[in-house]
CSV table of C-alpha atoms and ligand atoms in Angstrom, one decimal:
chain,number,residue,atom,x,y,z
A,1,MET,CA,3.8,-10.2,-28.2
A,2,THR,CA,2.4,-13.8,-27.3
A,3,ARG,CA,1.0,-15.1,-24.0
A,4,THR,CA,3.3,-17.3,-21.9
A,5,PRO,CA,2.8,-18.8,-18.8
A,6,ILE,CA,2.8,-16.7,-15.4
A,7,ARG,CA,5.2,-18.5,-13.7
A,8,ARG,CA,7.9,-18.3,-16.5
A,9,GLN,CA,7.5,-14.7,-16.8
A,10,LEU,CA,7.9,-14.2,-12.9
A,11,ALA,CA,11.0,-15.9,-13.0
A,12,VAL,CA,12.6,-13.5,-15.8
A,13,LEU,CA,10.8,-10.4,-14.4
A,14,ASP,CA,13.9,-7.9,-13.4
A,15,LYS,CA,12.5,-5.3,-11.9
A,16,SER,CA,10.0,-4.5,-8.8
A,17,LEU,CA,6.7,-2.8,-9.1
A,18,ARG,CA,6.2,-0.3,-6.4
A,19,GLU,CA,3.1,2.1,-6.4
A,20,GLU,CA,2.3,2.3,-3.0
A,21,CYS,CA,-0.2,5.0,-2.5
A,22,GLY,CA,-2.9,7.2,-0.1
A,23,VAL,CA,-5.6,8.9,-1.8
A,24,PHE,CA,-7.9,11.5,0.0
A,25,ALA,CA,-10.7,13.9,-1.9
A,26,VAL,CA,-13.0,16.7,-0.2
A,27,SER,CA,-16.0,18.2,-1.9
A,28,GLY,CA,-17.7,21.0,-0.8
A,29,HIS,CA,-15.3,22.7,2.0
A,30,ASP,CA,-14.0,26.2,2.3
A,31,ALA,CA,-11.0,24.6,3.7
A,32,ALA,CA,-10.7,21.5,1.1
A,33,ALA,CA,-6.9,21.7,0.9
A,34,GLU,CA,-5.9,21.9,4.3
A,35,LEU,CA,-8.2,19.0,5.1
A,36,THR,CA,-6.7,17.3,2.0
A,37,PHE,CA,-3.2,18.2,3.5
A,38,LEU,CA,-4.4,16.6,7.0
A,39,GLY,CA,-5.6,13.7,5.1
A,40,LEU,CA,-2.5,12.8,3.2
A,41,TYR,CA,-0.7,13.4,6.6
A,42,ALA,CA,-2.6,10.6,8.3
A,43,LEU,CA,-2.0,8.5,5.0
A,44,GLN,CA,1.7,9.1,5.1
A,45,HIS,CA,2.5,5.3,5.5
A,46,ARG,CA,1.1,4.7,2.3
A,47,GLY,CA,3.3,6.4,0.4
A,48,GLN,CA,6.6,8.7,1.3
A,49,GLU,CA,8.1,9.7,-1.9
A,50,SER,CA,6.1,12.4,-2.9
A,51,ALA,CA,2.6,14.1,-2.2
A,52,GLY,CA,0.3,16.8,-4.1
A,53,ILE,CA,-3.0,18.6,-4.0
A,54,VAL,CA,-5.1,19.7,-6.8
A,55,VAL,CA,-8.2,22.1,-6.1
A,56,VAL,CA,-10.6,23.7,-8.2
A,57,ASP,CA,-12.2,27.2,-7.1
A,58,ASP,CA,-15.6,28.5,-7.5
A,59,ASP,CA,-14.7,30.0,-10.9
A,60,GLY,CA,-13.4,26.3,-12.1
A,61,GLU,CA,-9.9,27.2,-12.1
A,62,PRO,CA,-7.7,24.8,-11.0
A,63,ARG,CA,-4.4,25.0,-9.0
A,64,ILE,CA,-1.7,22.4,-8.4
A,65,HIS,CA,1.2,21.8,-5.7
A,66,LYS,CA,3.4,18.8,-6.0
A,67,GLY,CA,6.6,18.1,-4.1
A,68,MET,CA,8.9,15.6,-3.2
A,69,GLY,CA,9.5,13.8,-0.1
A,70,LEU,CA,7.2,13.4,3.1
A,71,VAL,CA,3.8,15.5,2.9
A,72,ALA,CA,5.1,18.1,5.5
A,73,GLU,CA,8.3,18.3,3.4
A,74,ALA,CA,6.2,18.4,-0.1
A,75,ILE,CA,3.6,20.9,1.0
A,76,ALA,CA,4.2,23.9,3.3
A,77,SER,CA,1.6,25.8,4.8
A,78,ALA,CA,2.2,28.9,2.4
A,79,ASP,CA,1.6,26.4,-0.3
A,80,ILE,CA,-1.9,25.5,1.0
A,81,GLN,CA,-2.9,29.3,1.2
A,82,GLY,CA,-2.6,29.3,-2.5
A,83,LEU,CA,-4.7,26.5,-2.9
A,84,ARG,CA,-8.3,28.2,-2.8
A,85,GLY,CA,-11.2,26.0,-3.8
A,86,ARG,CA,-13.8,23.9,-2.3
A,87,VAL,CA,-12.9,20.9,-4.5
A,88,ALA,CA,-9.7,19.1,-3.6
A,89,ILE,CA,-8.0,15.9,-4.2
A,90,GLY,CA,-4.7,14.6,-2.7
A,91,HIS,CA,-2.2,11.9,-3.1
A,92,ALA,CA,0.8,10.3,-1.0
A,93,ARG,CA,3.1,8.2,-3.4
A,94,TYR,CA,5.7,6.0,-2.8
A,95,SER,CA,7.2,4.7,-6.4
A,96,THR,CA,10.5,4.0,-7.8
A,97,THR,CA,11.8,2.0,-10.6
A,98,GLY,CA,13.8,5.0,-11.6
A,99,ALA,CA,11.0,7.1,-11.5
A,100,SER,CA,11.1,8.8,-8.5
A,101,GLU,CA,10.8,12.2,-9.9
A,102,LEU,CA,8.4,15.2,-9.6
A,103,HIS,CA,6.6,14.7,-12.9
A,104,ASN,CA,5.6,11.2,-11.7
A,105,ALA,CA,4.3,12.8,-8.4
A,106,GLN,CA,0.5,13.0,-8.5
A,107,PRO,CA,-2.5,14.1,-8.6
A,108,ALA,CA,-2.0,14.4,-12.4
A,109,LEU,CA,-3.4,17.7,-13.9
A,110,VAL,CA,-4.5,18.4,-17.6
A,111,ASN,CA,-6.9,20.8,-19.5
A,112,TYR,CA,-8.8,18.7,-22.0
A,113,ARG,CA,-11.8,19.5,-24.3
A,114,ASP,CA,-14.3,19.5,-21.3
A,115,GLY,CA,-12.5,21.3,-19.0
A,116,THR,CA,-10.1,20.4,-15.7
A,117,LEU,CA,-9.1,16.8,-15.5
A,118,ALA,CA,-7.1,15.8,-12.3
A,119,LEU,CA,-6.5,12.3,-11.4
A,120,ALA,CA,-5.3,10.5,-7.9
A,121,HIS,CA,-4.7,6.6,-8.1
A,122,ASN,CA,-3.8,4.0,-5.7
A,123,GLY,CA,-3.2,0.6,-7.1
A,124,ASN,CA,-1.2,-0.8,-9.8
A,125,LEU,CA,-2.7,-1.4,-13.3
A,126,THR,CA,-1.9,-4.8,-15.1
A,127,ASN,CA,-2.8,-3.8,-18.7
A,128,ALA,CA,-1.0,-0.2,-18.5
A,129,ALA,CA,2.0,-0.9,-20.5
A,130,GLU,CA,-0.5,-2.4,-23.5
A,131,LEU,CA,-2.9,0.4,-23.2
A,132,ARG,CA,0.1,2.9,-23.3
A,133,ALA,CA,1.4,1.2,-26.3
A,134,ARG,CA,-2.0,1.4,-27.9
A,135,LEU,CA,-2.4,5.2,-26.9
A,136,VAL,CA,1.3,6.1,-28.2
A,137,ALA,CA,0.6,4.4,-31.3
A,138,GLU,CA,-2.4,6.9,-31.7
A,139,GLY,CA,-0.3,9.8,-31.3
A,140,ALA,CA,-1.0,10.5,-27.6
A,141,ILE,CA,2.2,12.2,-25.9
A,142,PHE,CA,3.0,11.0,-22.2
A,143,GLN,CA,4.3,13.4,-19.5
A,144,SER,CA,5.6,10.8,-17.0
A,145,THR,CA,6.1,6.9,-16.8
A,146,MET,CA,3.2,6.5,-14.5
A,147,ASP,CA,0.6,3.8,-15.0
A,148,SER,CA,-2.0,5.9,-14.0
A,149,GLU,CA,-1.6,8.5,-16.7
A,150,VAL,CA,-2.9,5.8,-19.0
A,151,ILE,CA,-6.2,6.6,-17.2
A,152,VAL,CA,-6.0,10.1,-18.0
A,153,HIS,CA,-5.7,9.8,-21.6
A,154,LEU,CA,-8.4,7.3,-21.8
A,155,ILE,CA,-10.6,10.0,-20.5
A,156,ALA,CA,-9.4,12.8,-22.4
A,157,ARG,CA,-9.6,10.7,-25.7
A,158,SER,CA,-12.9,8.9,-24.9
A,159,GLN,CA,-15.9,9.9,-27.5
A,160,GLN,CA,-18.8,9.8,-25.0
A,161,PRO,CA,-20.3,12.8,-24.8
A,162,ASP,CA,-20.1,13.6,-21.1
A,163,PRO,CA,-17.7,13.1,-18.4
A,164,ASP,CA,-19.8,10.3,-16.5
A,165,ARG,CA,-19.3,8.3,-19.8
A,166,GLN,CA,-16.1,9.1,-20.5
A,167,VAL,CA,-15.0,7.8,-17.0
A,168,LEU,CA,-17.3,4.8,-17.1
A,169,GLU,CA,-15.6,3.9,-20.8
A,170,ALA,CA,-12.0,4.4,-19.3
A,171,LEU,CA,-12.6,2.5,-16.6
A,172,ALA,CA,-14.1,-0.2,-17.9
A,173,GLN,CA,-10.8,-0.9,-20.0
A,174,ILE,CA,-8.2,-0.9,-17.4
A,175,GLU,CA,-7.3,-4.0,-15.4
A,176,GLY,CA,-6.0,-4.6,-11.8
A,177,ALA,CA,-5.9,-2.5,-9.0
A,178,PHE,CA,-7.5,0.9,-8.7
A,179,SER,CA,-9.1,3.0,-5.9
A,180,LEU,CA,-9.3,6.3,-7.7
A,181,ALA,CA,-10.1,9.8,-6.7
A,182,ILE,CA,-10.9,11.9,-10.1
A,183,ILE,CA,-11.8,15.5,-10.8
A,184,VAL,CA,-13.8,16.8,-13.6
A,185,ASN,CA,-14.2,20.5,-13.4
A,186,ASP,CA,-16.4,20.7,-10.0
A,187,THR,CA,-17.1,17.1,-9.9
A,188,ILE,CA,-15.3,14.6,-8.0
A,189,TYR,CA,-15.5,10.8,-9.1
A,190,ALA,CA,-14.5,8.1,-6.9
A,191,ALA,CA,-14.1,4.5,-7.8
A,192,ARG,CA,-12.8,1.1,-7.0
A,193,ASP,CA,-12.2,-1.9,-9.3
A,194,PRO,CA,-14.4,-4.6,-9.2
A,195,ARG,CA,-12.2,-6.9,-7.2
A,196,GLY,CA,-11.5,-4.1,-4.8
A,197,PHE,CA,-7.9,-4.6,-4.0
A,198,ARG,CA,-7.0,-1.5,-2.4
A,199,PRO,CA,-9.5,0.4,0.3
A,200,LEU,CA,-11.7,3.6,-0.3
A,201,VAL,CA,-13.9,5.1,2.2
A,202,LEU,CA,-16.7,7.7,2.2
A,203,GLY,CA,-17.0,10.2,5.0
A,204,ARG,CA,-18.5,13.4,5.7
A,205,LYS,CA,-16.9,16.6,7.3
A,206,GLY,CA,-20.0,18.5,8.3
A,207,PRO,CA,-22.1,19.0,4.8
A,208,ALA,CA,-18.8,18.1,2.9
A,209,ILE,CA,-18.1,14.9,1.4
A,210,VAL,CA,-14.7,13.1,1.9
A,211,VAL,CA,-13.1,10.3,0.4
A,212,ALA,CA,-9.8,8.7,2.0
A,213,SER,CA,-7.9,5.5,1.4
A,214,GLU,CA,-8.1,4.6,5.3
A,215,THR,CA,-10.6,5.7,8.0
A,216,CYS,CA,-7.5,6.9,10.2
A,217,ALA,CA,-7.5,10.2,7.6
A,218,LEU,CA,-11.5,10.8,8.7
A,219,ASP,CA,-10.3,10.4,12.4
A,220,LEU,CA,-7.5,13.2,12.2
A,221,ILE,CA,-9.9,16.0,10.2
A,222,GLU,CA,-12.7,14.8,13.0
A,223,GLY,CA,-15.0,13.7,10.0
A,224,GLU,CA,-17.2,11.0,10.1
A,225,TYR,CA,-17.1,7.5,8.4
A,226,ARG,CA,-20.2,6.7,6.3
A,227,ARG,CA,-19.3,3.4,4.6
A,228,ASP,CA,-16.9,1.8,2.1
A,229,ILE,CA,-16.8,2.4,-1.6
A,230,GLU,CA,-17.6,-1.4,-2.8
A,231,PRO,CA,-16.0,-3.1,-5.1
A,232,GLY,CA,-16.6,-1.9,-9.1
A,233,GLU,CA,-18.5,1.3,-7.5
A,234,ILE,CA,-18.2,4.6,-9.1
A,235,LEU,CA,-19.5,7.6,-6.9
A,236,LYS,CA,-20.3,10.8,-8.6
A,237,ILE,CA,-20.0,13.6,-6.2
A,238,ARG,CA,-21.2,17.5,-6.2
A,239,ASP,CA,-22.5,20.2,-4.3
A,240,GLY,CA,-23.0,17.8,-1.4
A,241,VAL,CA,-24.8,14.9,-3.5
A,242,ILE,CA,-23.5,11.5,-4.0
A,243,GLU,CA,-24.4,9.7,-7.1
A,244,GLU,CA,-23.9,6.4,-7.8
A,245,LEU,CA,-23.2,5.9,-11.5
A,246,PRO,CA,-23.7,2.5,-13.2
A,247,ARG,CA,-21.1,-0.2,-11.7
A,248,LEU,CA,-18.3,-1.8,-13.5
A,249,ALA,CA,-18.8,-5.3,-14.8
A,250,PRO,CA,-18.6,-7.5,-11.3
A,251,GLU,CA,-15.7,-9.7,-10.8
A,252,GLY,CA,-15.0,-11.8,-7.6
A,253,PRO,CA,-13.8,-9.7,-4.8
A,254,ALA,CA,-10.3,-10.0,-3.9
A,255,ALA,CA,-9.7,-7.6,-0.8
A,256,CYS,CA,-5.8,-7.4,-0.2
A,257,ILE,CA,-5.1,-9.3,2.9
A,258,PHE,CA,-1.6,-7.8,3.2
A,259,GLU,CA,-3.2,-4.5,4.1
A,260,LEU,CA,-4.5,-6.3,7.3
A,261,VAL,CA,-1.0,-8.0,7.9
A,262,TYR,CA,1.3,-4.9,7.3
A,263,PHE,CA,0.1,-2.0,5.1
A,264,ALA,CA,-2.8,-0.3,6.9
A,265,ARG,CA,-2.7,1.3,10.0
A,266,PRO,CA,-3.8,-0.4,12.9
A,267,ASP,CA,-6.5,2.4,13.7
A,268,SER,CA,-7.9,2.2,10.6
A,269,ARG,CA,-10.8,-0.2,9.8
A,270,ILE,CA,-10.1,-1.7,6.7
A,271,TRP,CA,-12.9,-4.4,4.6
A,272,GLY,CA,-15.2,-3.2,7.4
A,273,ARG,CA,-12.9,-4.3,10.5
A,274,SER,CA,-10.6,-3.1,12.7
A,275,VAL,CA,-6.8,-3.5,11.3
A,276,ASP,CA,-5.6,-3.9,15.3
A,277,ALA,CA,-8.3,-6.5,15.9
A,278,ALA,CA,-7.0,-8.4,12.5
A,279,ARG,CA,-3.4,-8.5,13.7
A,280,ARG,CA,-4.2,-9.5,17.2
A,281,ALA,CA,-6.3,-12.5,15.8
A,282,PHE,CA,-3.2,-13.4,13.3
A,283,GLY,CA,-0.8,-13.2,16.4
A,284,ARG,CA,-3.4,-15.3,18.7
A,285,GLN,CA,-3.6,-17.9,15.9
A,286,LEU,CA,0.4,-18.1,15.2
A,287,ALA,CA,0.6,-18.9,18.9
A,288,ARG,CA,-1.8,-21.8,19.0
A,289,GLU,CA,0.1,-23.0,15.6
A,290,HIS,CA,3.4,-22.6,17.1
A,291,PRO,CA,3.6,-22.7,20.7
A,292,VAL,CA,6.8,-22.2,22.5
A,293,LYS,CA,8.4,-22.0,26.4
A,294,ALA,CA,10.1,-18.4,26.4
A,295,ASP,CA,10.5,-15.7,29.1
A,296,SER,CA,9.2,-12.9,27.2
A,297,VAL,CA,7.6,-12.0,23.7
A,298,PHE,CA,8.2,-8.3,21.7
A,299,SER,CA,7.3,-7.0,18.3
A,300,VAL,CA,9.5,-5.1,15.8
A,301,PRO,CA,7.7,-2.0,16.1
A,302,ASP,CA,5.5,-0.5,14.9
A,303,SER,CA,4.4,-3.0,12.2
A,304,SER,CA,4.0,-6.1,14.5
A,305,ASN,CA,2.9,-4.4,17.6
A,306,SER,CA,-0.7,-5.7,17.5
A,307,ALA,CA,0.4,-9.2,16.5
A,308,ALA,CA,2.9,-9.6,18.9
A,309,LEU,CA,0.1,-8.3,21.9
A,310,GLY,CA,-1.7,-11.2,20.4
A,311,PHE,CA,0.8,-13.8,20.7
A,312,SER,CA,1.3,-12.7,24.1
A,313,GLU,CA,-2.4,-12.8,25.2
A,314,GLU,CA,-2.7,-16.3,23.7
A,315,SER,CA,0.4,-17.8,25.0
A,316,GLY,CA,0.5,-16.2,28.5
A,317,ILE,CA,4.2,-15.2,27.6
A,318,PRO,CA,4.8,-11.5,28.8
A,319,LEU,CA,5.3,-8.9,26.6
A,320,GLU,CA,8.1,-6.7,26.7
A,321,LEU,CA,9.2,-3.7,24.8
A,322,ALA,CA,12.7,-5.2,23.9
A,323,LEU,CA,13.3,-3.1,20.4
A,324,ILE,CA,13.2,0.7,20.5
A,325,ARG,CA,12.8,2.4,17.0
A,326,ASN,CA,14.3,5.2,15.8
A,327,HIS,CA,11.6,7.4,14.1
A,328,TYR,CA,13.6,10.3,12.8
A,329,ILE,CA,15.9,8.5,10.3
A,330,GLY,CA,15.4,10.4,7.0
A,331,ARG,CA,16.0,8.5,3.7
A,332,THR,CA,18.9,10.7,2.5
A,333,PHE,CA,20.8,10.1,5.9
A,334,ILE,CA,20.8,6.7,5.7
A,335,GLN,CA,22.2,6.1,1.8
A,336,PRO,CA,25.6,7.6,2.1
A,337,LEU,CA,26.2,6.3,5.2
A,338,GLN,CA,25.1,2.4,4.7
A,339,ARG,CA,28.6,1.3,5.2
A,340,ASP,CA,27.4,-2.6,5.6
A,341,ARG,CA,24.3,-4.7,5.4
A,342,ASP,CA,23.4,-4.3,9.1
A,343,PHE,CA,24.2,-0.9,9.5
A,344,LYS,CA,20.3,0.1,8.0
A,345,VAL,CA,18.9,-2.0,10.8
A,346,ARG,CA,21.1,-0.7,13.5
A,347,ILE,CA,20.4,2.9,13.0
A,348,LYS,CA,16.4,2.1,12.8
A,349,TYR,CA,16.5,-0.4,15.6
A,350,ASN,CA,18.0,-0.7,19.1
A,351,PRO,CA,17.9,-3.6,21.4
A,352,VAL,CA,17.1,-2.9,25.1
A,353,ARG,CA,20.1,-5.3,26.6
A,354,GLU,CA,18.1,-5.7,30.2
A,355,VAL,CA,15.1,-7.2,28.8
A,356,ILE,CA,17.2,-9.8,26.5
A,357,GLU,CA,20.2,-10.8,28.2
A,358,GLY,CA,20.0,-14.6,29.6
A,359,LYS,CA,16.6,-14.8,28.3
A,360,ARG,CA,14.5,-17.1,26.0
A,361,VAL,CA,13.0,-14.8,23.7
A,362,VAL,CA,10.2,-14.7,21.1
A,363,ILE,CA,10.0,-12.1,18.4
A,364,VAL,CA,7.0,-11.9,16.4
A,365,ASP,CA,7.4,-10.0,13.0
A,366,ASP,CA,4.4,-9.6,10.5
A,367,SER,CA,6.2,-10.3,7.5
A,368,LEU,CA,9.6,-11.5,5.7
A,369,VAL,CA,10.4,-10.2,2.4
A,370,ARG,CA,14.1,-10.3,1.9
A,371,GLY,CA,14.9,-11.2,5.3
A,372,THR,CA,17.7,-8.8,5.5
A,373,THR,CA,16.0,-6.9,8.6
A,374,SER,CA,15.1,-10.0,10.3
A,375,ARG,CA,18.4,-11.3,9.9
A,376,GLY,CA,19.9,-8.2,11.3
A,377,LEU,CA,17.6,-7.7,14.1
A,378,VAL,CA,18.5,-11.6,15.6
A,379,SER,CA,22.2,-10.9,15.2
A,380,MET,CA,21.9,-7.7,17.3
A,381,ILE,CA,19.4,-9.7,19.7
A,382,ARG,CA,22.2,-12.4,20.2
A,383,ASP,CA,24.8,-9.9,20.6
A,384,VAL,CA,23.2,-8.8,23.6
A,385,GLY,CA,23.0,-12.1,25.2
A,386,ALA,CA,19.7,-13.8,24.3
A,387,LYS,CA,19.6,-17.4,25.5
A,388,GLU,CA,17.4,-18.5,22.7
A,389,ILE,CA,15.7,-16.9,19.9
A,390,HIS,CA,12.5,-17.7,18.6
A,391,PHE,CA,11.2,-16.2,15.5
A,392,ARG,CA,7.4,-15.8,14.8
A,393,LEU,CA,5.8,-14.3,11.6
A,394,SER,CA,2.2,-13.4,11.6
A,395,SER,CA,2.0,-14.1,7.9
A,396,PRO,CA,2.7,-17.1,5.7
A,397,PRO,CA,5.7,-17.0,3.4
A,398,ILE,CA,5.8,-14.3,0.8
A,399,ARG,CA,6.7,-16.5,-2.5
A,400,PHE,CA,5.4,-14.3,-5.0
A,401,PRO,CA,5.5,-10.4,-6.2
A,402,CYS,CA,2.3,-8.1,-6.0
A,403,PHE,CA,1.1,-6.6,-9.1
A,404,TYR,CA,-1.6,-4.8,-7.5
A,405,GLY,CA,0.1,-2.3,-5.6
A,406,ILE,CA,2.4,-3.5,-2.7
A,407,ASP,CA,6.0,-2.8,-3.2
A,408,MET,CA,7.4,-6.3,-3.3
A,409,PRO,CA,10.7,-7.3,-5.0
A,410,THR,CA,11.2,-9.8,-7.4
A,411,ARG,CA,10.7,-13.4,-7.0
A,412,GLN,CA,14.4,-14.1,-6.7
A,413,GLU,CA,14.9,-11.3,-4.1
A,414,LEU,CA,11.9,-12.9,-2.0
A,415,LEU,CA,13.5,-15.1,0.6
A,416,ALA,CA,10.8,-17.7,0.7
A,417,SER,CA,10.4,-18.2,-2.9
A,418,SER,CA,13.2,-20.5,-3.3
A,419,ARG,CA,13.8,-21.8,0.3
A,420,SER,CA,12.1,-24.3,2.8
A,421,VAL,CA,11.1,-22.9,6.4
A,422,GLU,CA,14.5,-24.9,7.9
A,423,GLU,CA,16.4,-22.9,5.2
A,424,ILE,CA,15.1,-19.8,6.5
A,425,ARG,CA,15.6,-20.9,9.8
A,426,GLN,CA,19.3,-21.4,9.5
A,427,TYR,CA,19.8,-18.3,7.4
A,428,LEU,CA,18.2,-16.3,10.3
A,429,ASP,CA,20.1,-18.3,12.7
A,430,VAL,CA,17.5,-18.7,15.2
A,431,ASP,CA,16.6,-21.5,17.6
A,432,SER,CA,13.1,-21.9,15.8
A,433,LEU,CA,10.8,-20.4,13.3
A,434,GLY,CA,6.9,-20.5,12.9
A,435,TYR,CA,4.9,-19.1,10.3
A,436,LEU,CA,1.3,-18.3,10.4
A,437,SER,CA,-0.6,-20.5,8.0
A,438,LEU,CA,-2.6,-19.6,5.2
A,439,GLU,CA,-5.4,-21.2,6.4
A,440,GLY,CA,-4.8,-19.9,9.9
A,441,MET,CA,-4.7,-16.5,8.6
A,442,ILE,CA,-7.4,-16.6,6.6
A,443,GLY,CA,-9.3,-18.2,9.0
A,444,ALA,CA,-8.8,-15.3,11.7
A,445,VAL,CA,-10.6,-12.7,9.3
A,446,LYS,CA,-13.1,-14.8,7.8
A,447,GLU,CA,-16.0,-12.6,8.6
A,448,SER,CA,-14.8,-10.5,5.5
A,449,GLY,CA,-13.0,-11.3,2.2
A,450,PRO,CA,-12.7,-13.2,0.3
A,451,TYR,CA,-9.2,-12.1,-0.1
A,452,CYS,CA,-6.3,-11.7,-2.8
A,453,ASP,CA,-3.6,-13.9,-1.3
A,454,ALA,CA,-1.3,-13.9,-4.3
A,455,CYS,CA,1.7,-13.0,-2.7
A,456,PHE,CA,1.2,-16.2,-0.6
A,457,THR,CA,0.3,-18.6,-3.1
A,458,GLY,CA,0.7,-16.7,-6.7
A,459,ASN,CA,-3.2,-17.1,-7.2
A,460,TYR,CA,-3.7,-13.9,-9.4
A,461,PRO,CA,-7.2,-12.7,-9.2
A,462,ALA,CA,-6.7,-10.4,-11.8
A,463,PRO,CA,-5.3,-11.1,-15.8
A,464,LEU,CA,-1.2,-10.1,-15.6
A,465,THR,CA,-1.9,-9.1,-19.1
A,466,ASP,CA,1.6,-6.9,-19.1
A,467,LEU,CA,3.6,-9.5,-17.7
A,468,GLN,CA,2.1,-12.5,-19.8
A,469,LYS,CA,2.9,-10.4,-23.1
A,470,GLY,CA,6.2,-9.8,-21.7
A,471,LEU,CA,5.5,-5.8,-22.0
A,472,LEU,CA,6.7,-5.2,-18.3
A,473,THR,CA,10.5,-5.4,-18.9
A,474,SER,CA,10.5,-3.6,-22.3
A,475,ILE,CA,8.0,-0.7,-21.2
A,476,GLY,CA,8.9,1.5,-18.5
A,477,CYS,CA,5.6,2.0,-17.4
A,478,HIS,CA,5.8,2.1,-13.4
B,501,AMP,P1,12.9,-7.8,5.0
B,501,AMP,O1,14.1,-7.6,5.6
B,501,AMP,O2,13.0,-7.2,3.4
B,501,AMP,O3,12.6,-9.2,5.1
B,501,AMP,O4,11.9,-6.7,5.5
B,501,AMP,C1,11.0,-7.2,6.4
B,501,AMP,C2,10.2,-6.3,7.1
B,501,AMP,O5,9.7,-5.4,6.4
B,501,AMP,C3,9.0,-6.5,7.9
B,501,AMP,O6,9.3,-6.3,9.3
B,501,AMP,C4,7.7,-5.8,7.5
B,501,AMP,O7,7.0,-5.2,8.5
B,501,AMP,C5,8.1,-4.7,6.3
B,501,AMP,N1,7.4,-4.7,5.3
B,501,AMP,C6,6.9,-5.9,4.8
B,501,AMP,N2,6.4,-5.5,3.6
B,501,AMP,C7,6.8,-4.7,3.1
B,501,AMP,C8,6.7,-3.3,2.1
B,501,AMP,N3,5.9,-3.8,1.0
B,501,AMP,N4,7.2,-2.4,2.4
B,501,AMP,C9,7.9,-1.9,3.3
B,501,AMP,N5,8.3,-2.6,4.4
B,501,AMP,C10,7.7,-3.8,4.2
């Protein structure tokens, strides 16, 4: 288990890490479970494979409901009725790698020597396999393949005398990305890793205290945004009182810029700024960097809507709604019917012939990952008679996988990891292709940050311990 260079390890990494999630918590509200359900509903875009809620009632009795699928499929209103209590945490999760099973759904709930312990985690730990191997050697029995379960064991096995110090000791040992909501009996701990990769905000709903991955969840419950939980901060929330525990050892902040590019909802405020405004700024900068003569510009709905608006505002090229997205596709429906590579694209998007035929068009998308969506879209748009197709991307080429909680494929599968922009242009079969530059992207949102831009640069701010020790391919930790 010796350390080997990251680039060499990336080349042999044979699986992707998928840990996209939304976290929500309520302390001190009679309808804690219902509010958590609504919060998760608003955070649905952060995780679509499973959802769960843990509540603790006034007698300290925990109750849990977890299910597979979208939040509304996983949790029925009858389930919520049974979840009585004033303290709740919830989780929506998107994770696979052979682990799309109910026992991997969160929150995790256990009974340990000091009582009830439940945990909801957004992010991806980079030393979970190493810690897990150590814990297993010491006799720990794991119930899931989630990296998050490591945190549960570290808290439960801590020799510290009280939950505050147990939580602190556990969080000091984990590396990578974590935005956490933890219940110990009637107390909620909310914490972010020292680099603050993933968002987590603090709000209020009347006298109740609320924690959420994104502000759009506060909006839905008509809660009030108070502030971001800061990198390295650990809050203890109980009976309407918030106490700040000692912070984790500081590291340079590294807010994920891909949250602004793609992941967060445009109506949220992330890193203290409007996601919609950030995406428009990316679009405007893109128009300055890659101008083009065209009749219309359009987005690939919905993720690039704001960027396409910005591109249109800056270039003066009219914005059209040229692609219509079907919002009702279930995952299970797609799989058995997937006849050819383009089928997935055709079932999701349909072009509006009248606004494309005979026109020089600009398509703005937020990012190119494997390139399959874009290639399919381009061929569809050609089929309905576009005269010229100019493709613009409101982020730089994605060349490296994410180890901090965004679902990205392995290096080999990333289209831009081994191809030049000209090769990608040919592959997509477009008249021109323009990516937003790294400097342009960061410059457009420079009032916040510093950012993690590892997926574009390969500069990973937090150590990739498991990868470097060769543990990622040998232990099914994700
Ligand atoms: P691809 O066909 O793999 O190039 O997919 C590109 C599309 O996927 C873009 O339009 C993005 O909006 C979207 N996308 C980017 N990152 C992710 C992600 N981590 N998970 C799911 N979709 C993504």
